[in-house]
Tab-separated table of C-alpha atoms and ligand atoms in Angstrom:
chain	number	residue	atom	x	y	z
A	7	MET	CA	21.608	75.212	-225.690
A	8	LEU	CA	20.936	76.738	-222.456
A	9	THR	CA	18.681	75.383	-220.223
A	10	ARG	CA	15.870	77.747	-218.870
A	11	ALA	CA	17.133	77.657	-215.553
A	12	GLU	CA	20.411	78.613	-216.647
A	13	LEU	CA	18.732	81.945	-218.437
A	14	ARG	CA	16.888	82.723	-215.296
A	15	LYS	CA	20.139	82.455	-213.128
A	16	GLY	CA	21.610	85.804	-214.963
A	17	TRP	CA	23.481	84.330	-217.742
A	18	CYS	CA	25.686	87.492	-218.736
A	19	PRO	CA	27.277	86.711	-222.332
A	20	GLY	CA	30.551	87.880	-223.671
A	21	ALA	CA	32.870	87.304	-226.768
A	22	LEU	CA	34.310	84.277	-225.083
A	23	ALA	CA	31.069	83.004	-223.540
A	24	PRO	CA	28.505	83.706	-226.139
A	25	MET	CA	24.861	82.864	-225.174
A	26	PRO	CA	22.889	80.756	-227.314
A	27	ALA	CA	19.659	82.608	-228.729
A	28	LYS	CA	17.015	81.744	-231.317
A	29	ASP	CA	18.911	83.303	-234.273
A	30	GLY	CA	22.231	82.033	-233.390
A	31	LEU	CA	25.106	82.750	-230.681
A	32	LEU	CA	24.848	86.219	-228.899
A	33	VAL	CA	28.377	87.824	-228.738
A	34	ARG	CA	28.522	90.512	-226.386
A	35	LEU	CA	31.692	92.881	-226.826
A	36	ARG	CA	32.531	94.621	-223.622
A	37	ILE	CA	34.436	97.740	-225.141
A	38	SER	CA	36.449	99.505	-222.445
A	39	GLY	CA	35.217	103.021	-221.703
A	40	GLY	CA	32.706	102.543	-224.865
A	41	ILE	CA	34.823	104.124	-226.883
A	42	VAL	CA	35.499	102.617	-230.447
A	43	SER	CA	37.269	103.951	-233.585
A	44	ALA	CA	35.497	104.462	-236.846
A	45	ASP	CA	37.979	101.844	-238.344
A	46	ALA	CA	36.922	99.474	-235.507
A	47	LEU	CA	33.480	99.953	-236.072
A	48	ALA	CA	33.591	99.282	-239.823
A	49	ALA	CA	35.486	95.887	-238.831
A	50	LEU	CA	32.935	95.065	-236.570
A	51	ALA	CA	29.925	95.616	-239.158
A	52	ARG	CA	32.037	93.296	-241.719
A	53	ALA	CA	32.450	90.933	-239.069
A	54	GLY	CA	28.802	90.935	-238.304
A	55	ARG	CA	27.817	90.601	-241.926
A	56	ASP	CA	30.283	87.842	-242.788
A	57	LEU	CA	30.121	85.927	-239.569
A	58	GLY	CA	26.800	86.561	-237.938
A	59	ASN	CA	23.326	87.476	-239.294
A	60	GLY	CA	24.236	91.289	-239.860
A	61	LEU	CA	22.089	92.414	-236.654
A	62	PHE	CA	23.637	94.236	-233.724
A	63	ASP	CA	22.203	95.286	-230.231
A	64	LEU	CA	23.333	98.084	-228.086
A	65	SER	CA	22.438	96.846	-224.718
A	66	SER	CA	21.427	99.258	-221.509
A	67	ARG	CA	24.905	98.997	-220.148
A	68	GLY	CA	26.236	100.409	-223.582
A	69	ASN	CA	27.750	96.871	-224.881
A	70	LEU	CA	27.604	96.078	-228.627
A	71	GLN	CA	26.217	92.634	-228.982
A	72	LEU	CA	26.720	90.774	-232.481
A	73	ARG	CA	24.004	88.574	-233.326
A	74	GLY	CA	22.930	85.073	-235.053
A	75	VAL	CA	26.890	83.757	-235.195
A	76	SER	CA	27.106	80.026	-235.923
A	77	PRO	CA	28.971	78.094	-233.258
A	78	THR	CA	31.385	76.967	-236.601
A	79	ARG	CA	32.229	80.688	-237.135
A	80	LEU	CA	32.952	81.604	-233.607
A	81	PRO	CA	36.656	80.862	-233.837
A	82	LEU	CA	36.741	83.132	-237.152
A	83	LEU	CA	35.145	85.896	-235.400
A	84	HIS	CA	37.229	85.626	-232.464
A	85	ALA	CA	40.651	86.030	-234.680
A	86	ARG	CA	39.030	89.066	-235.923
A	87	LEU	CA	38.136	90.441	-232.412
A	88	GLU	CA	41.877	89.888	-231.276
A	89	ASP	CA	43.231	91.697	-234.436
A	90	LEU	CA	40.933	94.491	-233.392
A	91	GLY	CA	42.138	94.468	-229.483
A	92	LEU	CA	38.532	93.263	-228.331
A	93	LEU	CA	39.236	89.777	-227.089
A	94	ASP	CA	39.837	89.358	-223.475
A	95	ALA	CA	42.660	86.507	-222.284
A	96	ASP	CA	39.771	84.477	-220.932
A	97	ALA	CA	36.162	84.497	-220.273
A	98	GLY	CA	36.933	85.152	-216.450
A	99	THR	CA	38.693	88.659	-217.376
A	100	GLU	CA	35.885	89.265	-219.696
A	101	ALA	CA	33.035	88.834	-217.343
A	102	VAL	CA	34.966	90.495	-214.178
A	103	ARG	CA	35.431	93.801	-215.768
A	104	ASN	CA	31.894	94.743	-215.920
A	105	VAL	CA	32.624	98.585	-215.442
A	106	LEU	CA	30.200	101.573	-217.277
A	107	VAL	CA	31.445	105.055	-217.284
A	108	SER	CA	30.111	108.476	-218.669
A	109	PRO	CA	29.892	107.747	-222.344
A	110	LEU	CA	31.288	111.427	-222.846
A	111	CYS	CA	34.291	110.887	-220.393
A	112	GLY	CA	37.106	113.300	-220.934
A	113	LEU	CA	35.309	116.073	-223.295
A	114	GLU	CA	33.565	118.362	-220.768
A	115	ALA	CA	33.326	116.984	-216.969
A	116	PRO	CA	35.501	118.358	-214.429
A	117	ILE	CA	36.970	114.929	-213.866
A	118	ASP	CA	37.977	112.385	-216.564
A	119	VAL	CA	36.294	108.863	-215.436
A	120	GLY	CA	37.720	107.311	-218.449
A	121	ALA	CA	40.876	106.873	-216.568
A	122	ILE	CA	39.715	105.878	-213.457
A	123	GLY	CA	37.353	103.306	-214.895
A	124	LYS	CA	40.299	101.754	-216.865
A	125	ALA	CA	42.287	101.392	-213.313
A	126	LEU	CA	39.219	99.952	-212.051
A	127	GLU	CA	39.077	97.254	-214.828
A	128	ALA	CA	42.840	96.888	-214.528
A	129	GLU	CA	42.099	95.872	-210.550
A	130	LEU	CA	39.197	93.862	-211.221
A	131	ILE	CA	41.192	91.689	-213.587
A	132	ARG	CA	44.120	91.536	-211.367
A	133	ALA	CA	41.709	90.405	-208.312
A	134	TYR	CA	41.368	86.510	-208.786
A	135	ASP	CA	38.853	86.387	-205.832
A	136	LEU	CA	36.648	88.608	-207.559
A	137	ARG	CA	36.113	86.130	-210.519
A	138	GLY	CA	33.169	84.346	-208.573
A	139	LEU	CA	31.339	87.763	-208.789
A	140	PRO	CA	27.817	86.916	-210.349
A	141	GLY	CA	27.659	87.671	-214.213
A	142	LYS	CA	25.469	90.633	-214.034
A	143	PHE	CA	27.388	92.146	-211.110
A	144	GLY	CA	28.425	95.823	-212.360
A	145	PHE	CA	30.161	98.947	-211.438
A	146	LEU	CA	29.088	102.577	-212.832
A	147	ILE	CA	31.242	105.947	-212.483
A	148	ASP	CA	29.456	108.934	-213.757
A	149	ASP	CA	31.525	112.294	-214.442
A	150	GLY	CA	28.649	114.760	-213.026
A	151	GLY	CA	28.620	115.599	-216.854
A	152	PRO	CA	25.266	116.589	-218.763
A	153	LEU	CA	24.696	113.100	-219.998
A	154	SER	CA	23.880	111.522	-216.374
A	155	LEU	CA	23.608	107.825	-215.626
A	156	ALA	CA	21.512	108.530	-212.773
A	157	HIS	CA	18.905	106.375	-214.172
A	158	THR	CA	21.241	103.326	-215.056
A	159	PRO	CA	21.418	100.891	-212.180
A	160	ALA	CA	24.491	99.346	-211.116
A	161	ASP	CA	25.506	97.473	-208.162
A	162	ILE	CA	28.161	99.731	-206.848
A	163	ARG	CA	28.163	102.997	-208.071
A	164	PHE	CA	30.000	106.377	-207.760
A	165	ASP	CA	28.117	109.504	-209.033
A	166	TYR	CA	30.630	112.649	-209.236
A	167	ASP	CA	28.911	115.596	-207.229
A	168	ARG	CA	30.296	118.539	-208.899
A	169	ARG	CA	29.279	121.029	-206.009
A	170	ARG	CA	30.964	119.266	-203.553
A	171	GLY	CA	33.949	117.840	-205.676
A	172	HIS	CA	33.694	114.346	-204.641
A	173	PHE	CA	32.115	110.829	-205.843
A	174	ALA	CA	28.713	109.706	-203.882
A	175	ILE	CA	29.080	106.060	-203.221
A	176	GLY	CA	25.756	104.312	-203.926
A	177	VAL	CA	24.911	100.550	-203.812
A	178	GLY	CA	22.123	98.548	-205.421
A	179	GLY	CA	20.614	100.097	-208.133
A	180	ALA	CA	19.840	103.363	-209.957
A	181	ALA	CA	21.105	106.784	-208.293
A	182	GLY	CA	17.342	107.593	-207.118
A	183	GLU	CA	17.079	104.092	-205.582
A	184	ALA	CA	20.620	103.108	-204.511
A	185	ILE	CA	21.498	103.434	-200.753
A	186	CYS	CA	23.987	106.171	-200.352
A	187	LEU	CA	26.923	104.897	-198.319
A	188	GLY	CA	29.166	108.270	-198.090
A	189	ALA	CA	31.528	109.981	-200.176
A	190	CYS	CA	34.925	109.463	-201.277
A	191	GLU	CA	37.858	111.360	-203.086
A	192	PRO	CA	38.626	110.213	-206.779
A	193	GLU	CA	42.074	108.529	-205.598
A	194	ALA	CA	40.020	106.480	-202.965
A	195	LEU	CA	37.304	104.998	-205.637
A	196	VAL	CA	39.265	102.233	-206.865
A	197	ASP	CA	40.132	100.746	-203.525
A	198	ILE	CA	36.614	101.464	-202.127
A	199	ALA	CA	35.072	99.748	-205.253
A	200	LEU	CA	37.112	96.555	-204.830
A	201	ARG	CA	36.292	96.431	-200.922
A	202	LEU	CA	32.716	96.524	-201.422
A	203	ALA	CA	32.600	93.894	-204.023
A	204	ARG	CA	34.840	91.647	-201.916
A	205	ALA	CA	32.201	92.257	-198.912
A	206	PHE	CA	29.510	91.344	-201.130
A	207	ARG	CA	30.865	87.887	-202.014
A	208	ARG	CA	31.882	87.253	-198.373
A	209	LEU	CA	28.792	87.990	-197.116
A	210	GLY	CA	26.815	86.795	-199.897
A	211	GLY	CA	28.803	83.620	-199.408
A	212	GLU	CA	27.712	83.203	-196.067
A	213	MET	CA	23.899	83.012	-197.145
A	214	LEU	CA	21.724	80.118	-197.648
A	215	GLU	CA	21.152	81.409	-201.111
A	216	PRO	CA	23.734	83.666	-202.255
A	217	PRO	CA	22.294	86.754	-204.019
A	218	ARG	CA	22.881	87.433	-207.647
A	219	ARG	CA	22.713	91.184	-207.122
A	220	MET	CA	23.702	93.926	-204.588
A	221	ARG	CA	19.956	94.797	-204.005
A	222	ASP	CA	19.179	91.373	-203.166
A	223	LEU	CA	21.931	91.354	-200.500
A	224	LEU	CA	20.803	94.984	-199.089
A	225	ARG	CA	17.252	93.700	-199.009
A	226	GLN	CA	18.002	91.062	-196.590
A	227	GLN	CA	20.922	92.534	-194.531
A	228	GLY	CA	20.765	96.412	-195.198
A	229	PRO	CA	23.758	98.378	-195.262
A	230	LYS	CA	25.697	98.038	-192.112
A	231	PRO	CA	27.380	94.749	-192.681
A	232	LEU	CA	28.439	95.473	-196.123
A	233	VAL	CA	30.369	98.826	-194.838
A	234	ALA	CA	31.596	96.750	-191.769
A	235	ALA	CA	32.900	93.892	-194.108
A	236	ALA	CA	34.354	95.803	-196.306
A	237	GLY	CA	36.298	97.617	-193.610
A	238	LEU	CA	35.144	101.289	-194.542
A	239	ASN	CA	34.711	104.052	-192.090
A	240	LEU	CA	32.032	106.038	-194.124
A	241	THR	CA	30.069	109.415	-193.218
A	242	PRO	CA	26.587	109.141	-194.923
A	243	ALA	CA	26.313	111.744	-197.353
A	244	PRO	CA	23.227	113.590	-198.907
A	245	LYS	CA	22.169	112.212	-202.121
A	246	GLY	CA	22.734	114.796	-205.141
A	247	GLU	CA	20.027	115.923	-207.367
A	248	LEU	CA	18.556	113.340	-209.593
A	249	ALA	CA	19.157	114.325	-213.063
A	250	ALA	CA	16.577	113.582	-216.015
A	251	GLU	CA	17.137	110.634	-217.948
A	252	PRO	CA	19.102	111.959	-221.342
A	253	CYS	CA	17.904	111.534	-224.625
A	254	PRO	CA	21.280	112.057	-226.653
A	255	VAL	CA	19.947	112.464	-230.190
A	256	GLY	CA	20.429	115.272	-232.612
A	257	LEU	CA	23.311	117.893	-231.721
A	258	ILE	CA	24.218	118.271	-228.197
A	259	ALA	CA	25.758	121.298	-226.799
A	260	LEU	CA	28.437	120.585	-224.327
A	261	GLY	CA	29.385	124.289	-223.568
A	262	ASP	CA	32.212	126.113	-224.639
A	263	ASP	CA	31.696	125.551	-228.340
A	264	THR	CA	32.083	121.854	-227.793
A	265	PHE	CA	29.157	119.985	-229.867
A	266	CYS	CA	28.487	116.298	-230.385
A	267	PHE	CA	25.855	114.571	-232.217
A	268	GLY	CA	23.834	111.494	-231.463
A	269	VAL	CA	21.901	109.090	-233.149
A	270	GLY	CA	19.362	106.347	-232.095
A	271	ALA	CA	18.207	103.142	-232.915
A	272	PRO	CA	14.872	101.758	-232.464
A	273	PHE	CA	15.241	99.442	-229.635
A	274	GLY	CA	19.276	99.599	-229.921
A	275	ARG	CA	19.084	97.353	-233.063
A	276	PHE	CA	21.329	98.218	-235.708
A	277	THR	CA	22.063	96.834	-239.040
A	278	ALA	CA	25.408	96.404	-240.673
A	279	PRO	CA	24.773	99.300	-243.286
A	280	MET	CA	24.008	101.231	-240.279
A	281	LEU	CA	27.256	100.733	-238.418
A	282	GLU	CA	28.963	101.106	-241.664
A	283	ALA	CA	27.588	104.693	-242.024
A	284	ALA	CA	28.130	105.579	-238.447
A	285	ALA	CA	31.994	104.510	-239.192
A	286	ARG	CA	31.896	106.871	-242.159
A	287	ALA	CA	30.352	109.492	-240.393
A	288	ALA	CA	32.852	109.317	-237.484
A	289	ALA	CA	35.459	109.522	-240.013
A	290	LEU	CA	34.072	112.519	-241.691
A	291	PHE	CA	32.740	114.815	-238.886
A	292	ALA	CA	34.002	113.174	-235.526
A	293	HIS	CA	37.804	112.758	-235.554
A	294	GLY	CA	37.279	108.864	-235.954
A	295	ASP	CA	35.755	108.321	-232.486
A	296	ILE	CA	32.438	107.114	-231.635
A	297	ARG	CA	30.832	106.577	-228.002
A	298	LEU	CA	28.834	103.732	-227.083
A	299	THR	CA	25.780	104.716	-224.791
A	300	PRO	CA	23.248	102.538	-222.557
A	301	TRP	CA	20.612	105.254	-224.059
A	302	ARG	CA	20.254	103.007	-227.513
A	303	ALA	CA	22.272	105.905	-229.183
A	304	LEU	CA	25.705	106.458	-230.573
A	305	ILE	CA	27.334	109.608	-229.981
A	306	PHE	CA	30.026	111.350	-232.361
A	307	PRO	CA	32.110	113.684	-230.044
A	308	ARG	CA	33.844	116.966	-230.943
A	309	VAL	CA	31.648	117.834	-234.222
A	310	ASP	CA	31.493	121.043	-235.784
A	311	ALA	CA	28.031	122.292	-235.344
A	312	ARG	CA	27.837	123.952	-238.948
A	313	SER	CA	27.977	120.363	-240.036
A	314	GLU	CA	24.546	119.415	-238.675
A	315	ASP	CA	22.651	119.380	-241.790
A	316	ALA	CA	25.564	117.218	-243.523
A	317	MET	CA	25.600	114.920	-240.683
A	318	ARG	CA	21.533	114.322	-240.641
A	319	ALA	CA	21.728	113.777	-244.490
A	320	ALA	CA	24.579	111.313	-244.050
A	321	PHE	CA	22.191	109.177	-241.710
A	322	ALA	CA	19.068	109.973	-243.564
A	323	ALA	CA	19.327	106.691	-246.016
A	324	GLN	CA	19.445	104.298	-242.560
A	325	ASP	CA	16.758	103.682	-240.185
A	326	PHE	CA	18.171	106.070	-237.577
A	327	ILE	CA	16.224	108.072	-235.076
A	328	LEU	CA	17.430	111.704	-235.513
A	329	ASP	CA	15.227	113.784	-233.461
A	330	LYS	CA	14.034	113.721	-229.928
A	331	ASP	CA	10.425	113.671	-230.826
A	332	ASP	CA	10.405	110.446	-232.651
A	333	PRO	CA	7.869	108.284	-230.884
A	334	ARG	CA	10.298	105.332	-231.100
A	335	LEU	CA	12.072	106.636	-228.383
A	336	ALA	CA	9.012	105.842	-225.891
A	337	VAL	CA	9.301	102.279	-226.043
A	338	ALA	CA	11.766	99.888	-225.219
A	339	ALA	CA	11.958	96.165	-226.223
A	340	CYS	CA	13.827	92.862	-226.186
A	341	GLY	CA	14.048	90.655	-229.247
A	342	GLY	CA	11.096	88.844	-227.879
A	343	ALA	CA	9.694	85.910	-230.074
A	344	ASP	CA	11.834	86.281	-232.999
A	345	ALA	CA	15.057	86.211	-231.144
A	346	CYS	CA	14.879	84.559	-227.915
A	347	GLU	CA	13.729	80.981	-226.763
A	348	ARG	CA	11.698	82.619	-224.058
A	349	GLY	CA	9.702	85.028	-225.852
A	350	SER	CA	6.370	84.444	-227.108
A	351	THR	CA	5.126	87.858	-229.042
A	352	PRO	CA	6.680	89.575	-231.459
A	353	THR	CA	7.717	92.290	-229.121
A	354	HIS	CA	9.430	95.111	-231.629
A	355	ALA	CA	6.340	95.028	-233.993
A	356	ASP	CA	3.934	95.342	-230.883
A	357	ALA	CA	6.130	98.402	-229.611
A	358	LEU	CA	6.241	99.993	-232.777
A	359	ALA	CA	2.530	99.802	-233.016
A	360	LEU	CA	2.028	101.271	-229.744
A	361	ALA	CA	4.866	103.807	-229.746
A	362	PRO	CA	2.906	106.911	-230.647
A	363	LEU	CA	0.185	106.143	-227.768
A	364	ALA	CA	3.318	105.451	-225.503
A	365	ARG	CA	4.871	109.123	-226.408
A	366	ARG	CA	1.611	110.568	-225.571
A	367	LEU	CA	1.197	108.535	-221.961
A	368	ARG	CA	4.534	110.488	-221.110
A	369	GLY	CA	6.135	113.098	-222.991
A	370	THR	CA	9.731	112.245	-222.495
A	371	GLY	CA	11.857	109.199	-221.920
A	372	VAL	CA	10.886	105.768	-222.116
A	373	ALA	CA	7.139	105.207	-221.419
A	374	LEU	CA	6.299	101.741	-222.390
A	375	HIS	CA	8.603	98.492	-221.957
A	376	VAL	CA	7.294	95.600	-224.014
A	377	SER	CA	9.059	92.464	-222.717
A	378	GLY	CA	9.230	89.107	-224.089
A	379	CYS	CA	9.185	87.834	-220.719
A	380	ALA	CA	9.311	89.135	-216.933
A	381	LYS	CA	13.255	88.744	-217.149
A	382	GLY	CA	12.820	92.251	-218.595
A	383	CYS	CA	16.130	92.243	-220.470
A	384	ALA	CA	15.549	95.469	-222.350
A	385	ARG	CA	15.815	97.901	-219.398
A	386	GLN	CA	16.351	97.732	-215.818
A	387	SER	CA	15.366	101.249	-214.847
A	388	ALA	CA	11.686	101.962	-213.824
A	389	THR	CA	9.225	102.450	-216.609
A	390	PRO	CA	5.745	103.995	-216.125
A	391	TYR	CA	3.898	101.155	-218.275
A	392	ALA	CA	5.305	97.556	-219.091
A	393	LEU	CA	3.706	95.054	-221.142
A	394	VAL	CA	5.134	91.496	-220.259
A	395	ALA	CA	4.449	88.580	-222.444
A	396	ASN	CA	3.191	85.417	-220.987
A	397	GLY	CA	2.078	82.544	-223.283
A	398	GLY	CA	1.593	84.982	-226.476
A	399	ARG	CA	-0.809	87.443	-224.317
A	400	TYR	CA	0.336	90.398	-222.300
A	401	ASP	CA	0.191	91.493	-218.688
A	402	LEU	CA	0.147	95.177	-217.979
A	403	ALA	CA	2.415	96.332	-215.050
A	404	ILE	CA	2.855	100.231	-213.946
A	405	ASP	CA	6.175	101.931	-212.435
A	406	ALA	CA	7.846	98.641	-212.549
A	407	ALA	CA	11.528	98.459	-212.610
A	408	SER	CA	11.676	94.791	-211.712
A	409	LEU	CA	9.082	92.636	-213.957
A	410	ASP	CA	8.931	89.940	-211.177
A	411	PRO	CA	5.131	89.052	-210.454
A	412	ASN	CA	6.079	88.915	-206.853
A	413	ARG	CA	7.405	92.528	-206.684
A	414	ALA	CA	5.884	94.394	-209.582
A	415	THR	CA	2.080	95.856	-209.779
A	416	TYR	CA	0.139	94.471	-212.556
A	417	LEU	CA	-3.079	96.286	-213.249
A	418	ALA	CA	-4.405	93.224	-215.897
A	419	LYS	CA	-3.128	89.952	-217.269
A	420	GLY	CA	-3.735	87.907	-220.361
A	421	LEU	CA	-4.299	90.903	-222.945
A	422	SER	CA	-4.158	90.587	-226.620
A	423	LEU	CA	-2.305	93.565	-228.397
A	424	THR	CA	-5.470	95.130	-229.051
A	425	MET	CA	-6.821	94.844	-225.519
A	426	ALA	CA	-3.621	96.323	-224.015
A	427	GLN	CA	-4.072	98.977	-226.441
A	428	ASP	CA	-7.424	99.764	-225.406
A	429	MET	CA	-6.418	99.507	-222.014
A	430	LEU	CA	-3.410	102.259	-222.205
A	431	GLU	CA	-5.638	104.442	-224.056
A	432	GLY	CA	-8.332	104.142	-221.232
A	433	LEU	CA	-5.380	105.196	-218.982
A	434	LEU	CA	-4.691	108.037	-221.256
A	435	GLU	CA	-8.163	109.268	-221.070
A	436	GLU	CA	-8.165	109.120	-217.387
A	437	MET	CA	-5.203	111.097	-217.245
A	438	LEU	CA	-6.403	113.860	-219.445
A	439	ASP	CA	-9.875	114.027	-217.965
A	440	PRO	CA	-9.720	115.857	-214.881
A	441	ILE	CA	-13.025	115.066	-213.703
A	442	ALA	CA	-12.487	111.340	-214.234
A	443	GLN	CA	-9.124	112.035	-212.098
A	444	LYS	CA	-11.145	113.681	-209.407
A	445	ASN	CA	-13.725	110.946	-209.296
A	446	ALA	CA	-10.569	108.382	-209.004
A	447	GLN	CA	-9.153	110.107	-206.142
A	448	GLN	CA	-12.662	110.783	-204.217
A	449	ALA	CA	-13.295	106.951	-204.764
A	450	GLU	CA	-9.719	106.108	-203.252
A	451	ARG	CA	-10.388	108.338	-200.450
A	452	ASN	CA	-13.646	106.840	-199.697
A	453	SER	CA	-12.159	103.025	-200.144
A	454	PRO	CA	-11.725	101.351	-196.653
B	513	SF4	S1	13.378	89.620	-221.367
B	513	SF4	FE1	13.152	89.035	-223.768
B	513	SF4	S2	15.320	88.781	-224.158
B	513	SF4	FE2	15.078	88.627	-222.206
B	513	SF4	S3	14.802	86.434	-221.417
B	513	SF4	FE3	12.811	87.597	-221.887
B	513	SF4	S4	12.260	87.225	-224.021
B	513	SF4	FE4	14.401	86.738	-223.848
């Protein structure tokens, strides 16, 4: 069993390094490129049913997790994963190839980041000196396509700028908060990613307490030592326009008569029957191909738009989210007390109860993050409101990416669910009441 200290230090589970959770081992699969075949998905659903508790999570980096695996059945699960080609040679290989690429890579965008991502993975596997990167240290490559990864954080990121025809190189977070170091051509991307990762290791290794994420290093040293240690000569480039956070649910038009269909799952939690239904739909409607996304949704590429009704019917029997206005898309939550030793509240049930209110607080995207503790596993991006469980009650934070009590702004602490609901309703009323807003602004101006 992991100690609390180990959990705090950024444990990042894998298939070969599963993490003990309250409901058994959590086995995270890092599927290269996030592309999985219908046959493989059906086999994973069977494996989860036979060897786990039949529950799966899609993580905020698009990784599929099997839950509730008992240690005695782990070798059987490994054998099945090996048959599917989903088991790495060792835990170090699995951990280091933490590369997220645009889920629709190769479909519409001017550049296929799937191939670049694979090349980066291959180099990371070869680079034994990078095995010491912290578990959560991750790379991201966005193809500039319609479903942007701009809001997904990464330690080292490359965002393709269609207008300028190059990648913007960013470090330390989502596109909006990352420091833009410069720009590069596609051919230089892999080399630059490796250089920056090595520079992070070198500089971090010289610090008293080595940082676990790039933003921690940047907070202390700024970007110049990093660029110098990487031996790069970069010209600062302007940031591209920040795209909206995608909501890939329902029919997605990519232009030129190319369509995809997306289905969400509340909190990214799938059951084995849901995955089996998804595998059948992929075989029927999408040439057997499924894309895993960091937005708690699966995407079926290259579907015939005329099949939309048939696809909706195929998913109707399961608990999928098929419409963009489904209020469950307004909330994010980890497993909380039901699934994790550190959780002290039933986060899923509480988030579902607050979902309609959350949607009224903000019309699009995730408005409320209900977290089992300040670690905030369900969401790394900033959220307008966050309820953070603490000893069975909730603390309410605003506009927080990190829920760390030293960095987030907390409006109130020790709230019951009802009190939290009342407080959020009060905030909503203030937002809707222009006189109250005016008074609040006046009070702010008058404050010393
Ligand atoms: S955020 Fe949730 S899943 Fe993560 S450690 Fe805390 S309680 Fe557990």
